[in-house]
CSV table of C-alpha atoms and ligand atoms in Angstrom, one decimal:
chain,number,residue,atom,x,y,z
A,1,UNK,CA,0.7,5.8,11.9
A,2,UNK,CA,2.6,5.9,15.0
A,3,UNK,CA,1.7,2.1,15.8
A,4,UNK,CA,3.1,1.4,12.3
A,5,UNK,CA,6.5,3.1,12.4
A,6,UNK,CA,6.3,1.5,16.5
A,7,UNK,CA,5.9,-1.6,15.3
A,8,UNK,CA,9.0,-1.4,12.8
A,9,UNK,CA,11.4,-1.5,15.7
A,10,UNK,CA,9.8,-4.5,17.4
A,11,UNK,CA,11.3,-8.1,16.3
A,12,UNK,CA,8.3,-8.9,14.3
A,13,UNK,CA,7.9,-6.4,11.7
A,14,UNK,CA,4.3,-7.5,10.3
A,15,UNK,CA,2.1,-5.7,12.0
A,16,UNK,CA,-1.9,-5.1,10.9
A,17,UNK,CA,-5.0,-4.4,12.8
A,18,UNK,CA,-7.8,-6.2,11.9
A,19,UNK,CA,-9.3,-9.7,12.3
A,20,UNK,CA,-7.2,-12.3,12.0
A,21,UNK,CA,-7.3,-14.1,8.3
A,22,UNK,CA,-6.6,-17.4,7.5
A,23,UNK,CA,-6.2,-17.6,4.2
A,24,UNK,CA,-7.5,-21.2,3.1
A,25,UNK,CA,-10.1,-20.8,5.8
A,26,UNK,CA,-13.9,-19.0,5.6
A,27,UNK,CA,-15.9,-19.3,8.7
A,28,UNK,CA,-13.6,-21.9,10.3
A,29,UNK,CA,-14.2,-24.0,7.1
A,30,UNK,CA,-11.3,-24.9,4.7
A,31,UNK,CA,-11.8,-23.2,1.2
A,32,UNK,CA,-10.1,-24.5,-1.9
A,33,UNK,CA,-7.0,-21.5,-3.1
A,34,UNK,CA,-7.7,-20.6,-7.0
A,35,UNK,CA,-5.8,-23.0,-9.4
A,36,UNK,CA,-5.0,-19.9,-11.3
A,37,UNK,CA,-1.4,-20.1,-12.0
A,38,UNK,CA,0.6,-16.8,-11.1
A,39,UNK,CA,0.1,-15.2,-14.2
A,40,UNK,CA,3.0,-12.7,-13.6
A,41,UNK,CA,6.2,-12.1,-12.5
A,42,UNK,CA,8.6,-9.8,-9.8
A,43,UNK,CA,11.6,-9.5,-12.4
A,44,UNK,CA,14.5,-7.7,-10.6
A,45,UNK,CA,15.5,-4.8,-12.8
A,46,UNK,CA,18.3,-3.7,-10.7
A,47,UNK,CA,20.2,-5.0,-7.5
A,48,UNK,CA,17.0,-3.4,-5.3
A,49,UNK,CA,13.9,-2.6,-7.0
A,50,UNK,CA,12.0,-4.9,-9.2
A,51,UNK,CA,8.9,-4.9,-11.4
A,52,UNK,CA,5.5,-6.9,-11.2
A,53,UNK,CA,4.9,-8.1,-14.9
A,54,UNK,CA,1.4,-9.0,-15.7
A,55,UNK,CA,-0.4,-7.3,-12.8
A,56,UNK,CA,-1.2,-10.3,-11.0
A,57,UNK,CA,-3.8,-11.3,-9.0
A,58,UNK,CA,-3.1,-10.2,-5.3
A,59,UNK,CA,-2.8,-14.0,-3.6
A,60,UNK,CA,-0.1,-14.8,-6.5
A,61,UNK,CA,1.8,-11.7,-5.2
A,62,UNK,CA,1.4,-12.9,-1.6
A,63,UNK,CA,2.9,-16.3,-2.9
A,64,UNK,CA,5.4,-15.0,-4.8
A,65,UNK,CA,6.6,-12.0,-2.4
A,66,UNK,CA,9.9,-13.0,-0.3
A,67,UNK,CA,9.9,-9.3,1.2
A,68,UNK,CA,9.3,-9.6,5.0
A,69,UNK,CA,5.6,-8.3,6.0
A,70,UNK,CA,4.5,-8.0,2.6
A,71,UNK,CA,2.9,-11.7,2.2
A,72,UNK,CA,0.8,-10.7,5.4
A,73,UNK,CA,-0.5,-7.2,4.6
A,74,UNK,CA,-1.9,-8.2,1.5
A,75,UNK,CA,-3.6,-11.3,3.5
A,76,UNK,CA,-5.7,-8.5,5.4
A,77,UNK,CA,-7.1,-7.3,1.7
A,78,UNK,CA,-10.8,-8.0,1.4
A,79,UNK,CA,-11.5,-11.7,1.3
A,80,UNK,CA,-9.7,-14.8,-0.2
A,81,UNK,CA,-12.4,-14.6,-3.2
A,82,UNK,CA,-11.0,-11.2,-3.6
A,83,UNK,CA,-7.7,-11.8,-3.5
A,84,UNK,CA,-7.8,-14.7,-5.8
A,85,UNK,CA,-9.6,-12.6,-8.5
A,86,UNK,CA,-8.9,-9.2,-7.8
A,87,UNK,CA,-5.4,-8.0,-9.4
A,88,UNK,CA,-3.1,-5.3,-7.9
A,89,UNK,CA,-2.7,-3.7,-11.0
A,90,UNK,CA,-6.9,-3.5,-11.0
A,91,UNK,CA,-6.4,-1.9,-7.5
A,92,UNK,CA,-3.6,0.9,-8.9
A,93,UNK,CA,-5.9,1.9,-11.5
A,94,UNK,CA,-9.0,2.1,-10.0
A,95,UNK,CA,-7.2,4.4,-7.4
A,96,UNK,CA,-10.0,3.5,-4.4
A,97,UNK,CA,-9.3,6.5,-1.8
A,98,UNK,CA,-9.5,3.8,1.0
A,99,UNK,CA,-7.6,0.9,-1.5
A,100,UNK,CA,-4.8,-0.6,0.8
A,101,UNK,CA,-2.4,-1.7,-2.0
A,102,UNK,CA,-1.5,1.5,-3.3
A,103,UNK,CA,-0.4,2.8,0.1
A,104,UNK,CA,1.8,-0.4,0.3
A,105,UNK,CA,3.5,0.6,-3.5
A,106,UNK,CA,3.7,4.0,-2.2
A,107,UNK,CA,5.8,2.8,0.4
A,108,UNK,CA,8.4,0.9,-1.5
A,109,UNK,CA,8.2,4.0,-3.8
A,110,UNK,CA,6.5,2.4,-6.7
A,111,UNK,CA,6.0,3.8,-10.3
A,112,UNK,CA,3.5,2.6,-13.0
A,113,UNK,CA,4.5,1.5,-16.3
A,114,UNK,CA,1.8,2.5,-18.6
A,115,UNK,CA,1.4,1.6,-22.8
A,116,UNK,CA,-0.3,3.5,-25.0
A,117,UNK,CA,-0.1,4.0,-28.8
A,118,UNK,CA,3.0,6.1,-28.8
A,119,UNK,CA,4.8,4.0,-26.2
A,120,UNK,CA,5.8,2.6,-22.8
A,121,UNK,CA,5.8,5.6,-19.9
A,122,UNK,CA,6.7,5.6,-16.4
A,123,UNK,CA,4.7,7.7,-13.7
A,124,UNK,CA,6.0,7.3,-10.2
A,125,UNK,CA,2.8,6.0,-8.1
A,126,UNK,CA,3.9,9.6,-5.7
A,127,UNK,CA,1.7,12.1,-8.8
A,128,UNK,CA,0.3,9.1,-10.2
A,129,UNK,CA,-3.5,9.7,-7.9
A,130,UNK,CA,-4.8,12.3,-8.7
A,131,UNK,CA,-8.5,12.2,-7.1
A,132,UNK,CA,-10.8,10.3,-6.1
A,133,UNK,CA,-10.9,7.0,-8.5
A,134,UNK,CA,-8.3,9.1,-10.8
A,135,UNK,CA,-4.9,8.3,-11.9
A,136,UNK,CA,-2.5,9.3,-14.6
A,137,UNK,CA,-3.7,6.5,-17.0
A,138,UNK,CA,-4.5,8.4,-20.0
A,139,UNK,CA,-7.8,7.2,-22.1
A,140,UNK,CA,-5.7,5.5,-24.9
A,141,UNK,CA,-3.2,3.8,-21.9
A,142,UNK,CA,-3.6,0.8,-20.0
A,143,UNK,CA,-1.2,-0.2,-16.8
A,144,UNK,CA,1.2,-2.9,-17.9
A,145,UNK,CA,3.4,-3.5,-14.8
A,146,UNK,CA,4.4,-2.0,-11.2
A,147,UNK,CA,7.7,-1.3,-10.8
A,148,UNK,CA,9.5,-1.0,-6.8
A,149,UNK,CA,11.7,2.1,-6.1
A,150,UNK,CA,15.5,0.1,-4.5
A,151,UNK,CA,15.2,-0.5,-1.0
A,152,UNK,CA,18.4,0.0,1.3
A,153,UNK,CA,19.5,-3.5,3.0
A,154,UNK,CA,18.0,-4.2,5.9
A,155,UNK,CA,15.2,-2.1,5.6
A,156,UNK,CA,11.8,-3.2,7.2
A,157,UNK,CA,8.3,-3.0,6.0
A,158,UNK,CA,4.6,-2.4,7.8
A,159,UNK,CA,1.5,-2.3,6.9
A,160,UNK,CA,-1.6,-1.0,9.5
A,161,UNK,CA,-5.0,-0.5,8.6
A,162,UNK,CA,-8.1,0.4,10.3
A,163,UNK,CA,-10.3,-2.0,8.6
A,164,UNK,CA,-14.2,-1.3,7.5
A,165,UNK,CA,-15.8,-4.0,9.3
A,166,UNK,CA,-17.9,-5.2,6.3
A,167,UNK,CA,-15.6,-4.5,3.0
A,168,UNK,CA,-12.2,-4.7,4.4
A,169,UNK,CA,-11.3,-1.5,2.8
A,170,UNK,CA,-8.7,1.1,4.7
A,171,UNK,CA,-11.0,3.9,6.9
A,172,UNK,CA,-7.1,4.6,7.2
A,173,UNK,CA,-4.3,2.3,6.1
A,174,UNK,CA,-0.2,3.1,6.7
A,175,UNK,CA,2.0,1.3,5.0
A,176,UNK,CA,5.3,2.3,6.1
A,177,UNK,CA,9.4,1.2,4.8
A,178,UNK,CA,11.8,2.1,7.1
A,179,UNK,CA,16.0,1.6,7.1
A,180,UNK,CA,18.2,1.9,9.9
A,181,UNK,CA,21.8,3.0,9.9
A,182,UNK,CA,24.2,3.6,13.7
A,183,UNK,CA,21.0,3.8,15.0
A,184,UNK,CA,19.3,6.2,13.3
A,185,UNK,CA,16.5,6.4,11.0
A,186,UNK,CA,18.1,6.8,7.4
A,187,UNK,CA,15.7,5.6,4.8
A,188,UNK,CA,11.7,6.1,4.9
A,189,UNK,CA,9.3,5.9,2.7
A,190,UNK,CA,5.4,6.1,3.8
A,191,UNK,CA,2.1,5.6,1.7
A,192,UNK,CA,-0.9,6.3,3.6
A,193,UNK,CA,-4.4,5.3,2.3
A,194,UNK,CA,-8.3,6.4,3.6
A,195,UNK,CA,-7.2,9.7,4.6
A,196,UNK,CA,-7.2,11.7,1.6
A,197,UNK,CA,-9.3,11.7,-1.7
A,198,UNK,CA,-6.3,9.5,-2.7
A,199,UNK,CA,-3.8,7.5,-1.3
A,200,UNK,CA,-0.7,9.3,-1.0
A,201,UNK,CA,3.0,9.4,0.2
A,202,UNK,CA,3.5,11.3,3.6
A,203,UNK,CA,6.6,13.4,2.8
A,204,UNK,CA,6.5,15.6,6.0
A,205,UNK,CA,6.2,12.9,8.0
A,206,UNK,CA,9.0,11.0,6.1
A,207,UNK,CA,11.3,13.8,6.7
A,208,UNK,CA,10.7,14.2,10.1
A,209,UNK,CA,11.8,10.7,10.6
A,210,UNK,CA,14.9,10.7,8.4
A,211,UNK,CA,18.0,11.4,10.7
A,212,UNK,CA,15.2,10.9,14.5
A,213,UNK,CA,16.1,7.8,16.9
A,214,UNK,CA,12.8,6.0,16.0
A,215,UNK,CA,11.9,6.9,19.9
A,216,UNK,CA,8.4,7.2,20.7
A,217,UNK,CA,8.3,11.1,21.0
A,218,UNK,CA,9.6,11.1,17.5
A,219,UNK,CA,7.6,8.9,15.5
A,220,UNK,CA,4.6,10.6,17.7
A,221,UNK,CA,6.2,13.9,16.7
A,222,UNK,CA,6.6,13.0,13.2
A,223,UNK,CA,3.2,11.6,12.7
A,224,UNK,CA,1.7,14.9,13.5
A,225,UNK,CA,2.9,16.1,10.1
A,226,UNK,CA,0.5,13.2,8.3
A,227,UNK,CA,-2.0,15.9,6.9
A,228,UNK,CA,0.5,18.7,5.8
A,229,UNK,CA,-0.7,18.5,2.7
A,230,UNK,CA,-3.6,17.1,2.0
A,231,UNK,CA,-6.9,17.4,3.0
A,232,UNK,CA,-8.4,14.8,5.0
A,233,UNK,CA,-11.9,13.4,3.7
A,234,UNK,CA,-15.0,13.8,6.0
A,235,UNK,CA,-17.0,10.3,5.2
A,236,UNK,CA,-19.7,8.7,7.1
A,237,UNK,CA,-17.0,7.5,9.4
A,238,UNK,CA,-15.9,10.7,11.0
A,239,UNK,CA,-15.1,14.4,9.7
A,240,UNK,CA,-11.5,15.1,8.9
A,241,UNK,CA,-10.0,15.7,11.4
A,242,UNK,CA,-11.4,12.7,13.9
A,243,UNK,CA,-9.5,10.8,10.8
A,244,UNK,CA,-6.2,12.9,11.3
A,245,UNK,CA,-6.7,11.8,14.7
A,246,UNK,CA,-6.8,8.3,14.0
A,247,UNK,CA,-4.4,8.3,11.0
A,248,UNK,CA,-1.4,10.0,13.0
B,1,FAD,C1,-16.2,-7.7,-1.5
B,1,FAD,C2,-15.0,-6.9,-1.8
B,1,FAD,C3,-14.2,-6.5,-0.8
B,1,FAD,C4,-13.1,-5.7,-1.1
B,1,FAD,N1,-12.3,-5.3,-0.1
B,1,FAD,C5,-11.2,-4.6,-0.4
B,1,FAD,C6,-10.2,-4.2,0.6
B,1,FAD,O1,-10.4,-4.6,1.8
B,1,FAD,N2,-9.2,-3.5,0.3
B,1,FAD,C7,-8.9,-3.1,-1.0
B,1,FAD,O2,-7.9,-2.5,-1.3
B,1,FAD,N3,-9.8,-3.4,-2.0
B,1,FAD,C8,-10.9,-4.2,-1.7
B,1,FAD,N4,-11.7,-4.5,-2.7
B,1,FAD,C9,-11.4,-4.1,-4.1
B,1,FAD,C10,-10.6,-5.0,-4.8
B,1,FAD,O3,-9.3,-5.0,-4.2
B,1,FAD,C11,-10.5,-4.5,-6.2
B,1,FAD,O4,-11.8,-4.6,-6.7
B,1,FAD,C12,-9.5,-5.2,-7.0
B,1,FAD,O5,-8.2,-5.0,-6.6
B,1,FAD,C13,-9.6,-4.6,-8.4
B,1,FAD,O6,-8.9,-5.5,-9.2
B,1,FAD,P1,-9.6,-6.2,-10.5
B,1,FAD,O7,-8.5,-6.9,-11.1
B,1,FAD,O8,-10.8,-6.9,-10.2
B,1,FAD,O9,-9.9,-4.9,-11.3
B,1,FAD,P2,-11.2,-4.5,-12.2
B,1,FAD,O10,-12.4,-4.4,-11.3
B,1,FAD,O11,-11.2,-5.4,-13.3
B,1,FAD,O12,-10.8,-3.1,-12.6
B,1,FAD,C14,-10.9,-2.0,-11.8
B,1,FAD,C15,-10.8,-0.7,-12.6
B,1,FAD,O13,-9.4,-0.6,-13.1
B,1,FAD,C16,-9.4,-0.6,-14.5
B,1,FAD,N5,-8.2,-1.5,-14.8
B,1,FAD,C17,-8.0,-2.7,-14.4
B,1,FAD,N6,-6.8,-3.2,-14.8
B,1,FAD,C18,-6.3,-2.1,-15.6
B,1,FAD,C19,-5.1,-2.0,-16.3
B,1,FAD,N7,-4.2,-2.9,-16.4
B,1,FAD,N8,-4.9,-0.8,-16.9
B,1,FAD,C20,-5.8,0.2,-16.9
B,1,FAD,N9,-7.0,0.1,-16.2
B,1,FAD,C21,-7.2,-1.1,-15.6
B,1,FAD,C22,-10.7,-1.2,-15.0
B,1,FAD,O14,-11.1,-0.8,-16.2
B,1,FAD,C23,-11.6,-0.7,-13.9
B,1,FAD,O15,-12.0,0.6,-14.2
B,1,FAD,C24,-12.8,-5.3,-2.4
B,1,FAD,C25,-13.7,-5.7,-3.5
B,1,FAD,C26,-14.8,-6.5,-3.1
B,1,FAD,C27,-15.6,-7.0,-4.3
């Protein structure tokens, strides 16, 4: 986490770990992008947030994306097979403890807009994972879009991910929206994925951060706070708190 929120105040903001990907390239060969046409769309539905229509595949959202960093984090999900076929909104409701896009919606504050018979309801993605490959999503719902919280001006985004060598998938994933203001942090927003039984905003660590310099000591300081309140998964990567370790 630390590196995340480090890497926010460098000049590039992108920042993942994990082999480099070259989208159009597999093995150092060229590979044809899907013809699929973006199938959705980011419709602004204020002057700051937006909403993804049509839960569209994740390389159309990459495409489509003009937020800084964004384009690149989701280039480190899976493979370019993947992200030509597999759809963000797919990722949201199957609610993978180590998926890496719903740490990214956590982070720009996300909500899920979900239809059923009686209606169109809207569950803020923070309460939306409930467990391990459980959401909100009543039987008789289906997700229908992903709407972004507003994002002050100027605010940066980064996603870092200690990637499973063979899947891709988060063993621990921060994705992390920060905003300045006179030098101080003002604005943060942090979804955190691989940690937990389900990805989940870091509040503690979000408040810890609101109102610190962004120094070193205090994002180190702040990321301490990552598993306040949750409880971090033992897997057959390490026991829970070898992942706190690595998380914070
Ligand atoms: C080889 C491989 C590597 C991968 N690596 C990664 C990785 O590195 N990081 C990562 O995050 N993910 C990874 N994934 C997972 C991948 O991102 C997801 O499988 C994908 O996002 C799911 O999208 P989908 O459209 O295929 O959903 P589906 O597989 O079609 O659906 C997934 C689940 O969600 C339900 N669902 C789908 N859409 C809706 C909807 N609109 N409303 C309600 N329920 C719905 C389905 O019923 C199903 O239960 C990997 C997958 C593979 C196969």
């Amino acid at each position: 986490m630390s590196h995340a929120l480090d890497a926010l105040f460098r000049p590039a903001s992108v920042a993942i770990i994990g082999a480099s990907s070259d989208p159009t390239r597999i093995g150092g060969r060229p590979v044809a992008f899907s013809k699929r046409a973006f199938r959705g769309a980011i419709v602004p539905i204020n002057p700051k947030g937006g909403e993804i229509q049509g839960l569209p595949a994740y390389a159309s959202i990459a495409a489509a994306t003009t937020f800084p960093g964004v384009a690149a984090a989701i280039d480190h999900i899976a493979d370019v097979q993947v992200r030509n076929r597999g759809t963000i909104g797919g990722s949201i409701a199957h609610a993978d403890p180590g998926a890496d896009f719903p740490a990214i919606a956590l982070a720009f504050e996300g909500s899920a807009v979900l239809r059923g018979p009686g209606g169109e309801r809207v569950v803020p993605l923070d309460g939306f994972f409930e467990g391990p490959f459980q959401t909100a999503i009543r039987p008789d719902e289906i997700l229908v879009a992903v709407r972004r919280g507003p994002v002050p001006d100027g605010a940066n985004f980064a996603y870092m991910k200690l990637p499973q060598p063979a899947s891709g998938y988060a063993i621990v994933g921060v994705a992390a929206v920060i905003g300045t203001s006179n030098g101080t942090i003002s604005h943060a927003a942090i979804g955190v994925t691989g940690l937990h039984e389900h990805p989940f905003r870091a509040e503690d660590v979000e408040k810890a951060l609101i109102g610190s310099d962004g120094s070193d000591a205090a994002i180190e300081a702040a990321a301490a706070h990552v598993d306040d309140d949750v409880e971090p998964s033992s897997d057959i990567h390490a026991d829970g708190e070898r992942s706190v370790l690595r998380t914070a």
